[in-house]
PDB file of C-alpha atoms in Angstrom:
ATOM      1  CA  MET C   1      -0.014  -0.005   0.001  1.00 56.00           C
ATOM      2  CA  THR C   2       1.290   3.418  -0.782  1.00 58.00           C
ATOM      3  CA  THR C   3       1.179   6.387   1.547  1.00 56.00           C
ATOM      4  CA  ASN C   4      -0.614   9.642   0.777  1.00 60.00           C
ATOM      5  CA  GLU C   5       1.145  12.923   0.074  1.00 63.00           C
ATOM      6  CA  ASN C   6       1.704  13.464   3.825  1.00 64.00           C
ATOM      7  CA  GLY C   7       3.606  10.172   4.140  1.00 65.00           C
ATOM      8  CA  ASN C   8       0.946   8.377   6.154  1.00 76.00           C
ATOM      9  CA  TYR C   9      -2.014   6.098   5.486  1.00 79.00           C
ATOM     10  CA  ARG C  10      -4.790   8.530   6.409  1.00 80.00           C
ATOM     11  CA  GLY C  11      -7.598   8.232   3.893  1.00 78.00           C
ATOM     12  CA  LYS C  12      -6.398   4.800   2.748  1.00 81.00           C
ATOM     13  CA  VAL C  13      -8.151   1.477   3.331  1.00 81.00           C
ATOM     14  CA  ALA C  14      -6.233  -1.618   4.418  1.00 83.00           C
ATOM     15  CA  PHE C  15      -7.887  -5.042   3.970  1.00 82.00           C
ATOM     16  CA  VAL C  16      -6.183  -7.459   6.389  1.00 84.00           C
ATOM     17  CA  THR C  17      -6.942 -11.176   6.204  1.00 81.00           C
ATOM     18  CA  GLY C  18      -6.162 -13.116   9.345  1.00 81.00           C
ATOM     19  CA  GLY C  19      -6.405  -9.880  11.290  1.00 79.00           C
ATOM     20  CA  ALA C  20      -7.964 -11.268  14.491  1.00 75.00           C
ATOM     21  CA  SER C  21      -4.681 -12.462  16.007  1.00 78.00           C
ATOM     22  CA  GLY C  22      -0.941 -12.704  15.659  1.00 83.00           C
ATOM     23  CA  ILE C  23       0.843 -10.975  12.781  1.00 89.00           C
ATOM     24  CA  GLY C  24      -2.440 -10.104  11.067  1.00 85.00           C
ATOM     25  CA  ARG C  25      -3.736  -8.331  14.171  1.00 82.00           C
ATOM     26  CA  ALA C  26      -0.441  -6.477  14.594  1.00 87.00           C
ATOM     27  CA  THR C  27      -0.612  -5.437  10.935  1.00 89.00           C
ATOM     28  CA  ALA C  28      -4.196  -4.199  11.296  1.00 84.00           C
ATOM     29  CA  LEU C  29      -3.304  -2.194  14.396  1.00 84.00           C
ATOM     30  CA  ALA C  30      -0.237  -0.702  12.688  1.00 87.00           C
ATOM     31  CA  PHE C  31      -2.346   0.489   9.735  1.00 86.00           C
ATOM     32  CA  ALA C  32      -4.939   1.911  12.167  1.00 82.00           C
ATOM     33  CA  ARG C  33      -2.247   3.774  14.120  1.00 83.00           C
ATOM     34  CA  GLU C  34      -1.064   5.319  10.827  1.00 84.00           C
ATOM     35  CA  GLY C  35      -4.585   6.603  10.101  1.00 82.00           C
ATOM     36  CA  SER C  36      -5.836   3.968   7.691  1.00 82.00           C
ATOM     37  CA  SER C  37      -9.361   2.597   7.762  1.00 79.00           C
ATOM     38  CA  VAL C  38      -8.935  -1.124   8.393  1.00 80.00           C
ATOM     39  CA  VAL C  39     -11.118  -3.972   7.202  1.00 78.00           C
ATOM     40  CA  VAL C  40     -10.370  -7.191   9.084  1.00 77.00           C
ATOM     41  CA  ALA C  41     -11.329 -10.628   7.836  1.00 76.00           C
ATOM     42  CA  ASP C  42     -10.665 -13.808   9.763  1.00 74.00           C
ATOM     43  CA  VAL C  43     -12.063 -17.318  10.039  1.00 70.00           C
ATOM     44  CA  SER C  44     -11.979 -17.064  13.848  1.00 64.00           C
ATOM     45  CA  ASP C  45     -15.317 -16.447  15.529  1.00 54.00           C
ATOM     46  CA  TYR C  46     -13.791 -16.195  18.994  1.00 51.00           C
ATOM     47  CA  PRO C  47     -15.514 -13.177  20.654  1.00 42.00           C
ATOM     48  CA  ALA C  48     -12.283 -11.562  21.764  1.00 45.00           C
ATOM     49  CA  ALA C  49     -10.757 -11.860  18.298  1.00 44.00           C
ATOM     50  CA  ILE C  50     -12.151  -8.525  17.140  1.00 47.00           C
ATOM     51  CA  ASN C  51     -11.752  -5.939  19.841  1.00 49.00           C
ATOM     52  CA  THR C  52     -12.355  -2.289  20.486  1.00 44.00           C
ATOM     53  CA  GLU C  53      -8.858  -1.346  19.325  1.00 47.00           C
ATOM     54  CA  LEU C  54     -10.020  -2.263  15.830  1.00 48.00           C
ATOM     55  CA  LEU C  55     -13.760  -1.831  15.634  1.00 49.00           C
ATOM     56  CA  ASN C  56     -15.238   0.276  18.489  1.00 48.00           C
ATOM     57  CA  GLN C  57     -17.913  -2.412  19.051  1.00 41.00           C
ATOM     58  CA  ILE C  58     -19.947  -1.840  15.882  1.00 46.00           C
ATOM     59  CA  THR C  59     -22.936  -4.064  15.106  1.00 48.00           C
ATOM     60  CA  ASN C  60     -23.134  -6.568  12.279  1.00 56.00           C
ATOM     61  CA  GLN C  61     -25.603  -4.285  10.478  1.00 61.00           C
ATOM     62  CA  ASP C  62     -23.160  -1.405  10.787  1.00 64.00           C
ATOM     63  CA  MET C  63     -20.408  -3.609   9.392  1.00 62.00           C
ATOM     64  CA  ALA C  64     -22.557  -4.693   6.471  1.00 61.00           C
ATOM     65  CA  GLU C  65     -23.351  -1.089   5.621  1.00 71.00           C
ATOM     66  CA  LYS C  66     -19.687  -0.037   5.907  1.00 71.00           C
ATOM     67  CA  MET C  67     -18.565  -2.940   3.737  1.00 67.00           C
ATOM     68  CA  THR C  68     -21.181  -2.040   1.103  1.00 69.00           C
ATOM     69  CA  GLN C  69     -19.967   1.571   1.114  1.00 77.00           C
ATOM     70  CA  LEU C  70     -16.338   0.415   0.725  1.00 71.00           C
ATOM     71  CA  TYR C  71     -17.284  -1.878  -2.172  1.00 70.00           C
ATOM     72  CA  GLU C  72     -19.019   0.986  -3.939  1.00 76.00           C
ATOM     73  CA  GLN C  73     -16.399   3.624  -3.146  1.00 80.00           C
ATOM     74  CA  TYR C  74     -13.490   1.568  -4.430  1.00 73.00           C
ATOM     75  CA  GLY C  75     -15.304  -0.322  -7.195  1.00 76.00           C
ATOM     76  CA  ILE C  76     -14.764  -3.684  -5.503  1.00 71.00           C
ATOM     77  CA  SER C  77     -17.459  -6.257  -6.116  1.00 71.00           C
ATOM     78  CA  PRO C  78     -18.445  -8.548  -3.226  1.00 66.00           C
ATOM     79  CA  ASP C  79     -17.385 -11.480  -5.458  1.00 70.00           C
ATOM     80  CA  ARG C  80     -13.834 -10.120  -5.621  1.00 71.00           C
ATOM     81  CA  VAL C  81     -13.659  -9.843  -1.825  1.00 66.00           C
ATOM     82  CA  ALA C  82     -15.017 -13.374  -1.510  1.00 66.00           C
ATOM     83  CA  ASN C  83     -12.340 -14.592  -3.928  1.00 67.00           C
ATOM     84  CA  ILE C  84      -9.599 -12.878  -1.902  1.00 63.00           C
ATOM     85  CA  VAL C  85     -10.815 -14.346   1.381  1.00 60.00           C
ATOM     86  CA  ALA C  86     -11.296 -17.821  -0.142  1.00 62.00           C
ATOM     87  CA  PHE C  87      -7.787 -17.694  -1.589  1.00 62.00           C
ATOM     88  CA  ALA C  88      -6.351 -16.755   1.832  1.00 58.00           C
ATOM     89  CA  ILE C  89      -8.306 -19.503   3.567  1.00 57.00           C
ATOM     90  CA  ASP C  90      -7.242 -22.161   1.047  1.00 60.00           C
ATOM     91  CA  GLN C  91      -3.533 -21.416   1.428  1.00 59.00           C
ATOM     92  CA  PRO C  92      -1.444 -24.180   3.060  1.00 56.00           C
ATOM     93  CA  GLU C  93      -1.016 -23.693   6.786  1.00 59.00           C
ATOM     94  CA  ASP C  94       2.484 -25.134   7.031  1.00 59.00           C
ATOM     95  CA  THR C  95       4.511 -23.355   4.377  1.00 56.00           C
ATOM     96  CA  ASN C  96       7.954 -21.867   4.671  1.00 59.00           C
ATOM     97  CA  VAL C  97       7.870 -18.125   3.963  1.00 58.00           C
ATOM     98  CA  ASN C  98      10.946 -18.554   1.776  1.00 61.00           C
ATOM     99  CA  GLU C  99       8.784 -20.562  -0.644  1.00 58.00           C
ATOM    100  CA  PHE C 100       6.591 -17.582  -1.429  1.00 56.00           C
ATOM    101  CA  THR C 101       7.355 -14.896  -3.976  1.00 54.00           C
ATOM    102  CA  ILE C 102       5.830 -11.456  -4.414  1.00 55.00           C
ATOM    103  CA  GLY C 103       4.563 -10.736  -7.864  1.00 55.00           C
ATOM    104  CA  PRO C 104       1.524 -10.659 -10.117  1.00 58.00           C
ATOM    105  CA  THR C 105      -1.066 -13.364  -9.494  1.00 59.00           C
ATOM    106  CA  THR C 106      -3.463 -15.158 -11.741  1.00 63.00           C
ATOM    107  CA  GLN C 107      -6.242 -14.770  -9.169  1.00 60.00           C
ATOM    108  CA  PRO C 108      -9.378 -12.894 -10.413  1.00 60.00           C
ATOM    109  CA  TRP C 109      -8.908  -9.869  -8.141  1.00 55.00           C
TER     110      TRP C 109
END
């Protein structure tokens, strides 16, 4: 993600998969501290997984409305978000980080 002209993430949106705990949570909090709006997706349904540091206790209806606004604002279809989340969920759990490369993907997002 690129910073804005002031060198921070204010006005940017970060979509963090696996953001309920561990590195994903730390990443989501770091983006939030830098002023970014943060969307967190995780397969965990543990009640403490999403906390007030990230969401200020919004309701599911509030979340649905905010997600719809984000989809429309950034031209992201719900199908594209579903593909991203499904791709993240389907990734192998026990993979050495040295086996991954960063580059263009063939995924439909």
